[in-house]
Amino acid sequence: MSYDRALTVFSPNGHLLQIEHAMEAVQRGACSVGVEGKDSLVLCVQRKSLTQLQDSCTMKKILQIDENIYLAFSGLTADARVLAGTARNECQSFMLNYEDRMDVEYLGRFIAHHQQRYTQSGGRRPFGVSTIIAGIDNDGKCSLYMTDPSGFLARWHAVSCGPNSKTVTEYLEKTWKPDQDADTTLKTAVRGLLEVVDQGAKSLEVVQLRVGHEARFLSEDEVAELVKTVEAEREQEEAAKKPKKN
């Protein structure tokens, strides 16, 4: 029997192969990074190179879900667009019913539940996308969550998904600190992504969320300046590790 043809049939070794294929679609997307600081959050995504006639404004990898919540994704862009649209509708419904903004955890659970529903019935396929959800709750608390095609949800302090995410995660584990300020959080996210991205500033999309401030997307000039600073610091660290000649 071809177990990879039926979504609802387990293989003899306990795997749902269609979900594993969806995970592979995530690995063929762009790398995404999310980092939480003391009073800020940063989402940073690798943006694939565009053709000369493409408008970069239509190729966003970081999407606004609510006034206080943003979502970065790795995987199929069309699937992410549908998932983001469903999440936005839920946020607006929540606002109409309760006259308050949705918490990041509540939205994370909603998105994970929606993804998981597409793994339990025939005639559907899993979403080929992993999401990193960053936001600031009404009480000023920063929150960072990640979901995957199986519907798994977890809270993180720093996380990466997509191709080469293991390399980025290893860097984040070494460098992340719970009390880091907004500038350090921004540098940590960008440098983590630069561990696996070679094209530089033009291939990065960055958004910064700070408590008490509006979220902002960094311009190409700001990203370019940040990349120069990060690369200079990395060169200094590498030079310091080299043994000095007598």
Short mmCIF file of C-alpha atoms in Angstrom, two decimals, residues 76-219:
data_model
loop_
_atom_site.label_atom_id
_atom_site.label_comp_id
_atom_site.label_asym_id
_atom_site.label_seq_id
_atom_site.Cartn_x
_atom_site.Cartn_y
_atom_site.Cartn_z
CA LEU A 76 4.70 27.84 0.46
CA THR A 77 3.80 31.53 0.13
CA ALA A 78 0.26 30.80 -1.10
CA ASP A 79 -0.44 28.59 1.93
CA ALA A 80 0.90 31.28 4.26
CA ARG A 81 -1.34 33.89 2.64
CA VAL A 82 -4.44 31.76 3.24
CA LEU A 83 -3.39 31.00 6.82
CA ALA A 84 -2.68 34.69 7.53
CA GLY A 85 -6.07 35.69 6.11
CA THR A 86 -7.85 33.21 8.38
CA ALA A 87 -5.86 34.49 11.38
CA ARG A 88 -6.76 38.11 10.57
CA ASN A 89 -10.44 37.24 10.41
CA GLU A 90 -10.21 35.56 13.81
CA CYS A 91 -8.49 38.63 15.29
CA GLN A 92 -11.23 40.92 13.98
CA SER A 93 -13.95 38.58 15.27
CA PHE A 94 -12.28 38.53 18.69
CA MET A 95 -12.16 42.34 18.70
CA LEU A 96 -15.85 42.62 17.82
CA ASN A 97 -16.89 40.12 20.49
CA TYR A 98 -14.67 41.19 23.37
CA GLU A 99 -13.61 44.76 22.44
CA ASP A 100 -10.00 43.86 23.15
CA ARG A 101 -6.92 42.74 21.28
CA MET A 102 -6.18 39.05 21.05
CA ASP A 103 -3.25 37.67 23.04
CA VAL A 104 -0.36 36.18 21.09
CA GLU A 105 -0.80 32.78 22.78
CA TYR A 106 -4.48 32.65 21.82
CA LEU A 107 -3.63 33.39 18.19
CA GLY A 108 -0.83 30.84 18.20
CA ARG A 109 -3.21 28.17 19.46
CA PHE A 110 -5.78 29.14 16.82
CA ILE A 111 -3.27 28.88 13.96
CA ALA A 112 -1.86 25.57 15.26
CA HIS A 113 -5.38 24.15 15.65
CA HIS A 114 -6.28 25.26 12.12
CA GLN A 115 -3.16 23.57 10.72
CA GLN A 116 -3.82 20.40 12.72
CA ARG A 117 -7.39 20.13 11.38
CA TYR A 118 -5.93 19.73 7.88
CA THR A 119 -4.07 16.56 8.96
CA GLN A 120 -7.08 14.52 10.16
CA SER A 121 -9.53 14.30 7.27
CA GLY A 122 -9.42 13.11 3.70
CA GLY A 123 -9.76 15.42 0.71
CA ARG A 124 -7.34 17.93 2.21
CA ARG A 125 -3.63 18.33 2.48
CA PRO A 126 -1.49 19.85 5.26
CA PHE A 127 -0.35 23.46 5.03
CA GLY A 128 3.19 23.43 3.67
CA VAL A 129 4.30 26.23 5.95
CA SER A 130 5.82 26.82 9.39
CA THR A 131 5.09 30.12 11.12
CA ILE A 132 6.86 32.25 13.72
CA ILE A 133 4.35 34.47 15.55
CA ALA A 134 5.66 37.50 17.44
CA GLY A 135 3.62 40.03 19.36
CA ILE A 136 3.18 42.18 22.43
CA ASP A 137 0.20 41.42 24.68
CA ASN A 138 -2.04 44.04 26.27
CA ASP A 139 -0.05 43.84 29.51
CA GLY A 140 3.20 44.69 27.66
CA LYS A 141 4.54 41.13 27.67
CA CYS A 142 6.54 40.00 24.64
CA SER A 143 5.65 36.56 23.25
CA LEU A 144 7.14 34.38 20.53
CA TYR A 145 5.56 31.16 19.20
CA MET A 146 6.20 28.74 16.35
CA THR A 147 3.85 26.32 14.57
CA ASP A 148 4.60 23.64 11.96
CA PRO A 149 2.51 21.71 9.38
CA SER A 150 1.53 19.05 11.93
CA GLY A 151 -0.17 21.67 14.14
CA PHE A 152 2.55 21.59 16.79
CA LEU A 153 2.83 24.79 18.85
CA ALA A 154 5.55 25.91 21.26
CA ARG A 155 6.68 29.13 22.91
CA TRP A 156 10.29 30.18 22.30
CA HIS A 157 12.75 32.84 23.37
CA ALA A 158 14.61 32.54 20.05
CA VAL A 159 13.78 30.23 17.17
CA SER A 160 14.42 29.53 13.51
CA CYS A 161 12.57 27.52 10.86
CA GLY A 162 13.18 26.65 7.23
CA PRO A 163 16.40 25.60 5.48
CA ASN A 164 19.55 25.56 7.63
CA SER A 165 17.48 26.33 10.72
CA LYS A 166 19.63 23.95 12.79
CA THR A 167 22.73 26.10 12.17
CA VAL A 168 20.87 29.28 13.10
CA THR A 169 19.39 27.68 16.23
CA GLU A 170 22.84 26.57 17.40
CA TYR A 171 24.06 30.16 17.08
CA LEU A 172 21.03 31.50 18.96
CA GLU A 173 21.56 29.00 21.78
CA LYS A 174 25.09 30.33 22.28
CA THR A 175 24.32 34.03 22.10
CA TRP A 176 20.77 34.69 23.35
CA LYS A 177 20.40 36.32 26.78
CA PRO A 178 17.10 36.97 28.60
CA ASP A 179 17.93 40.59 29.53
CA GLN A 180 19.23 41.80 26.16
CA ASP A 181 18.09 45.23 25.01
CA ALA A 182 16.39 46.13 21.73
CA ASP A 183 19.60 46.83 19.78
CA THR A 184 21.23 43.59 20.92
CA THR A 185 18.07 41.63 20.06
CA LEU A 186 18.08 43.15 16.57
CA LYS A 187 21.75 42.28 16.02
CA THR A 188 21.27 38.75 17.35
CA ALA A 189 18.45 38.03 14.88
CA VAL A 190 20.26 39.50 11.88
CA ARG A 191 23.56 37.84 12.67
CA GLY A 192 21.82 34.52 13.22
CA LEU A 193 20.32 34.69 9.74
CA LEU A 194 23.62 35.83 8.22
CA GLU A 195 25.12 32.57 9.45
CA VAL A 196 23.32 30.89 6.52
CA VAL A 197 22.65 33.77 4.08
CA ASP A 198 25.38 35.13 1.83
CA GLN A 199 23.61 37.76 -0.28
CA GLY A 200 23.66 40.44 2.44
CA ALA A 201 21.21 43.26 3.09
CA LYS A 202 19.16 42.95 -0.10
CA SER A 203 18.05 39.44 0.84
CA LEU A 204 16.81 40.29 4.36
CA GLU A 205 13.40 41.45 5.54
CA VAL A 206 13.31 42.68 9.15
CA VAL A 207 10.58 43.94 11.49
CA GLN A 208 11.13 45.17 15.04
CA LEU A 209 8.45 45.30 17.75
CA ARG A 210 9.08 47.30 20.93
CA VAL A 211 6.95 47.78 24.03
CA GLY A 212 5.39 51.23 23.92
CA HIS A 213 6.30 51.80 20.25
CA GLU A 214 4.74 50.97 16.91
CA ALA A 215 6.21 48.04 15.02
CA ARG A 216 8.43 49.08 12.13
CA PHE A 217 9.96 47.44 9.09
CA LEU A 218 13.59 48.35 8.58
CA SER A 219 14.37 50.03 5.27
#
